[in-house]
PDB file of C-alpha atoms in Angstrom:
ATOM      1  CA  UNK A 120     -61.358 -22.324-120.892  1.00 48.00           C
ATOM      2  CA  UNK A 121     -63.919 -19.868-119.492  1.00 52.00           C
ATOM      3  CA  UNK A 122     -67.592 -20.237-119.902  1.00 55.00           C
ATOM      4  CA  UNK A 123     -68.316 -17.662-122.504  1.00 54.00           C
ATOM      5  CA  UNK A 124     -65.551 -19.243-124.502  1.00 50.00           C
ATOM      6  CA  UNK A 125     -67.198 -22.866-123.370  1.00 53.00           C
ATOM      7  CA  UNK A 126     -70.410 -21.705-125.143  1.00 57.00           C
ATOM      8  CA  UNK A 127     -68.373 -20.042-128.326  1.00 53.00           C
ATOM      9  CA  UNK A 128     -67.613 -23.249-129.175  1.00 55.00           C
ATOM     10  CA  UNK A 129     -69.968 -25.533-128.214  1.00 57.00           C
ATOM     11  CA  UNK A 130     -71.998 -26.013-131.553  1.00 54.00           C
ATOM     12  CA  UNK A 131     -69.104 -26.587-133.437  1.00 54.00           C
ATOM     13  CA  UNK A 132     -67.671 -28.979-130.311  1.00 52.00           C
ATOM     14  CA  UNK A 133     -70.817 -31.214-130.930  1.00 54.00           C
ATOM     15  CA  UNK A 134     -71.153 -31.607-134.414  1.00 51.00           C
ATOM     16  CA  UNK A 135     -67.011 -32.912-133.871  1.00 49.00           C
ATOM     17  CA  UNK A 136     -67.507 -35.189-131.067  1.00 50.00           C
ATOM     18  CA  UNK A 137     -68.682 -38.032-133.208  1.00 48.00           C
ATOM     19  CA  UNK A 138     -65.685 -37.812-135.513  1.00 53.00           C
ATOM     20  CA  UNK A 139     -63.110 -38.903-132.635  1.00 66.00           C
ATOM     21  CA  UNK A 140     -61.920 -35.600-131.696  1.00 71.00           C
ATOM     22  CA  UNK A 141     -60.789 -36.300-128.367  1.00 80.00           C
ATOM     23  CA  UNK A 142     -58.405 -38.123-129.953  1.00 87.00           C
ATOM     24  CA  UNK A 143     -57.354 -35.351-132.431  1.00 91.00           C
ATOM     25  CA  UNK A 144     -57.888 -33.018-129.827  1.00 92.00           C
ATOM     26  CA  UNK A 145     -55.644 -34.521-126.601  1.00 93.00           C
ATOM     27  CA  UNK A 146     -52.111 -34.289-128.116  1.00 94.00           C
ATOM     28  CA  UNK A 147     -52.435 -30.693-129.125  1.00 94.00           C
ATOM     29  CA  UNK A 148     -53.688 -29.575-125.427  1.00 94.00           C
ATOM     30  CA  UNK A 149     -50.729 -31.816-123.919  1.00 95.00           C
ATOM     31  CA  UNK A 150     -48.411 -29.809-125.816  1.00 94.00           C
ATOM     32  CA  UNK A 151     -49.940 -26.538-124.586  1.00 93.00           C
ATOM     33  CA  UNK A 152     -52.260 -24.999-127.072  1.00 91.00           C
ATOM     34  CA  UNK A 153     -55.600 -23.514-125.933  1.00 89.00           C
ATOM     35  CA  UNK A 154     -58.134 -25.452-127.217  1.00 89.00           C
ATOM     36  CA  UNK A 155     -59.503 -22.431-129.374  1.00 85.00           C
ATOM     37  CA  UNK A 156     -56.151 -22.833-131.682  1.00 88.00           C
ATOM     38  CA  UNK A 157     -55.856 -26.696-131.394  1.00 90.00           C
ATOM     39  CA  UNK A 158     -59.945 -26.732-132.746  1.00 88.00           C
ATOM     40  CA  UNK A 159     -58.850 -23.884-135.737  1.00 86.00           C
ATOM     41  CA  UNK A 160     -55.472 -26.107-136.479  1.00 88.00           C
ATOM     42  CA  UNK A 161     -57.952 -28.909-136.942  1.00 89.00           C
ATOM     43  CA  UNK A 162     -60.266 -27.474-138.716  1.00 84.00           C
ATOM     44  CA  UNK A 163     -57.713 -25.868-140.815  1.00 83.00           C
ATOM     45  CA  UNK A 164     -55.935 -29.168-141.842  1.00 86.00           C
ATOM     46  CA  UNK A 165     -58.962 -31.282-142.527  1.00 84.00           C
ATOM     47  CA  UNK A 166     -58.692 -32.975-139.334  1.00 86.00           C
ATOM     48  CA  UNK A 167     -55.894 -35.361-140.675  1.00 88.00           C
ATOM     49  CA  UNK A 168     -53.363 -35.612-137.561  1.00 91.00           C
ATOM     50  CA  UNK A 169     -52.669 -34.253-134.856  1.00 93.00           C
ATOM     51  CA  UNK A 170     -48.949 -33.784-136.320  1.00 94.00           C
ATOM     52  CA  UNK A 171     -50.591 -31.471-139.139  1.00 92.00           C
ATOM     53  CA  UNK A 172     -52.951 -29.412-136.648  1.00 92.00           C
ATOM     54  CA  UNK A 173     -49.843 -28.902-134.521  1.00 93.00           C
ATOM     55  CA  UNK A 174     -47.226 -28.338-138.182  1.00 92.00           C
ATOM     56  CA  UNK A 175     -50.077 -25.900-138.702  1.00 89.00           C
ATOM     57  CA  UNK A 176     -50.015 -23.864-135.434  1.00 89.00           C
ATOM     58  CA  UNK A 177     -46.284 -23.792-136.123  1.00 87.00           C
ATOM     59  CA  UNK A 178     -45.781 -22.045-139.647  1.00 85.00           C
ATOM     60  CA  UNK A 179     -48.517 -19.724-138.774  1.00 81.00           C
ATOM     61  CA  UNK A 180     -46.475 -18.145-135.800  1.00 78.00           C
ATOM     62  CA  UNK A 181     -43.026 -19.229-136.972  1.00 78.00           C
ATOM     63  CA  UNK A 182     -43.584 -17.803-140.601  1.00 71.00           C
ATOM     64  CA  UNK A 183     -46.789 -16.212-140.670  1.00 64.00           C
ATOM     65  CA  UNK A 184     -48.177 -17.903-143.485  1.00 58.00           C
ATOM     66  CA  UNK A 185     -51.857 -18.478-142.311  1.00 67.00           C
ATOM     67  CA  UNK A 186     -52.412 -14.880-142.322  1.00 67.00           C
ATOM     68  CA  UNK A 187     -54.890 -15.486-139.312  1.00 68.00           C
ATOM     69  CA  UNK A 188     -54.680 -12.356-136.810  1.00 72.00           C
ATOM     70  CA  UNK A 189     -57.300 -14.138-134.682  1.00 71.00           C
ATOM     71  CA  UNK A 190     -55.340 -17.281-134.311  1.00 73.00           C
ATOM     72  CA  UNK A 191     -54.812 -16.973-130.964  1.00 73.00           C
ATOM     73  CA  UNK A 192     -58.483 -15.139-129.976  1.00 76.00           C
ATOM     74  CA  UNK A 193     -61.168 -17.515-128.429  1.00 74.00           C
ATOM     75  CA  UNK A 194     -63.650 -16.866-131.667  1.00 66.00           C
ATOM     76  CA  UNK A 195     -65.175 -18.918-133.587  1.00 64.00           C
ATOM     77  CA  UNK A 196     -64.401 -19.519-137.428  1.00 60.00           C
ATOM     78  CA  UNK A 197     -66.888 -19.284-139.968  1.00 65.00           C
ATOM     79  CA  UNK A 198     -67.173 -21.609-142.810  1.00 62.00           C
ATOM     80  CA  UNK A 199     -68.121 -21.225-146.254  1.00 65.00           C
ATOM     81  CA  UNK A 200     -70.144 -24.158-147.864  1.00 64.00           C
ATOM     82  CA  UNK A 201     -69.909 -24.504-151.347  1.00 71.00           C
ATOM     83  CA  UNK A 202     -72.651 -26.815-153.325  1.00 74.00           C
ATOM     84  CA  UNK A 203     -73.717 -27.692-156.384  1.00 81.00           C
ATOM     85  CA  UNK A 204     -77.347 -28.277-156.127  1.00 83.00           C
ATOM     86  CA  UNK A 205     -79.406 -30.507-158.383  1.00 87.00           C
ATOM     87  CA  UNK A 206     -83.532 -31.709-157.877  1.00 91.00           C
ATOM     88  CA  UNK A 207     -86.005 -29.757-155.595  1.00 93.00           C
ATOM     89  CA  UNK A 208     -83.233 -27.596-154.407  1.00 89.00           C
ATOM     90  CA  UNK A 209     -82.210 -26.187-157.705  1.00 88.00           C
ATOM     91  CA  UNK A 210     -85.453 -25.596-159.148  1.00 91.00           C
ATOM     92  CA  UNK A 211     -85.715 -23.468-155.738  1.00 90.00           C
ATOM     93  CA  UNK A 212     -83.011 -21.758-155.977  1.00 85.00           C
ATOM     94  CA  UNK A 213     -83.648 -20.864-159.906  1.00 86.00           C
ATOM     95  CA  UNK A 214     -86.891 -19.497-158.555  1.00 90.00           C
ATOM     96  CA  UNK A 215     -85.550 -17.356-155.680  1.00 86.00           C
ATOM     97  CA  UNK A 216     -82.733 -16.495-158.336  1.00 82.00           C
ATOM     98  CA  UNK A 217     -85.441 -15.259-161.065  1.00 84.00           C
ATOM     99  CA  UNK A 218     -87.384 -13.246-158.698  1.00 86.00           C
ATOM    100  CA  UNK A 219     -84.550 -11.653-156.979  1.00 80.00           C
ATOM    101  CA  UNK A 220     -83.507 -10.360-160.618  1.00 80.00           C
ATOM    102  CA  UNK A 221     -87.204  -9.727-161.481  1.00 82.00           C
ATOM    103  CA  UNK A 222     -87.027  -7.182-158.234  1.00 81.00           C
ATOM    104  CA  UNK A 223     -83.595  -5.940-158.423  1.00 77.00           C
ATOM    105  CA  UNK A 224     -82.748  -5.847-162.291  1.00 69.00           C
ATOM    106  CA  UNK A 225     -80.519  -3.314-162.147  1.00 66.00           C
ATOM    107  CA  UNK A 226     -78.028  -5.127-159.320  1.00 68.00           C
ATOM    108  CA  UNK A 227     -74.739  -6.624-161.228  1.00 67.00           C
ATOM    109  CA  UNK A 228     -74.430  -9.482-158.497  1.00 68.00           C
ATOM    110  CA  UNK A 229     -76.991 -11.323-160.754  1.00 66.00           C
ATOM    111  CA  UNK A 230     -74.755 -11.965-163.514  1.00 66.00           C
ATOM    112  CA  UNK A 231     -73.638 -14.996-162.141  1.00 66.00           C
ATOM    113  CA  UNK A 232     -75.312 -17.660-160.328  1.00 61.00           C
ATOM    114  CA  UNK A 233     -75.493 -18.346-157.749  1.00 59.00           C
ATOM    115  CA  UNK A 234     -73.424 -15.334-156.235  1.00 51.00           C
ATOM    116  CA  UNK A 235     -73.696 -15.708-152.594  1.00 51.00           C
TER     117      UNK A 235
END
């Protein structure tokens, strides 16, 4: 892997490591994938089995059913994190929420919250 690809993924490397990813992570390389698929196959399946990640990597390039174009490009996936938030944090969030309508009434996006 080259060093700008090295550095791509090395937040989302760490935050893995703990979870026992070279073990994940060794059986897809020995069967040839770049790391950048065998980390996306992973991440794509939960991070179940190695089988999966690799079932994964198959159907998408057998039968294109991951409809991932980038699936072979060294770049990073982003994530969407969905929460429901309760406490502190909602009571924040209602606040940012009422002031952002106070300040932009007329915008639709507000009929629903939170719209992200």
């Amino acid at each position: 892997m080259a060093a700008g690809e090295t550095q791509l993924y090395a937040k989302v490397s760490n935050k893995l490591k703990g979870r026992s990813t070279p073990s994940l992570l060794d059986p897809l390389l020995a069967m040839g994938f770049p790391t950048h698929t065998a980390l996306k196959a992973l991440a794509a399946t939960g991070r179940k089995t190695a089988e999966a990640a690799a079932d994964w990597v198959f159907c998408c390039r057998l039968h294109g059913h991951c409809n991932d174009p980038s699936l072979d490009d060294p770049i990073p996936q982003e994530y969407a994190l969905f929460l429901c938030p309760t406490g502190p944090l909602l009571e924040k969030l209602q606040e940012f929420w009422r002031e952002s309508r106070r300040q932009c009434a007329k915008n639709r996006a507000h009929e629903v919250f939170p719209h992200v």
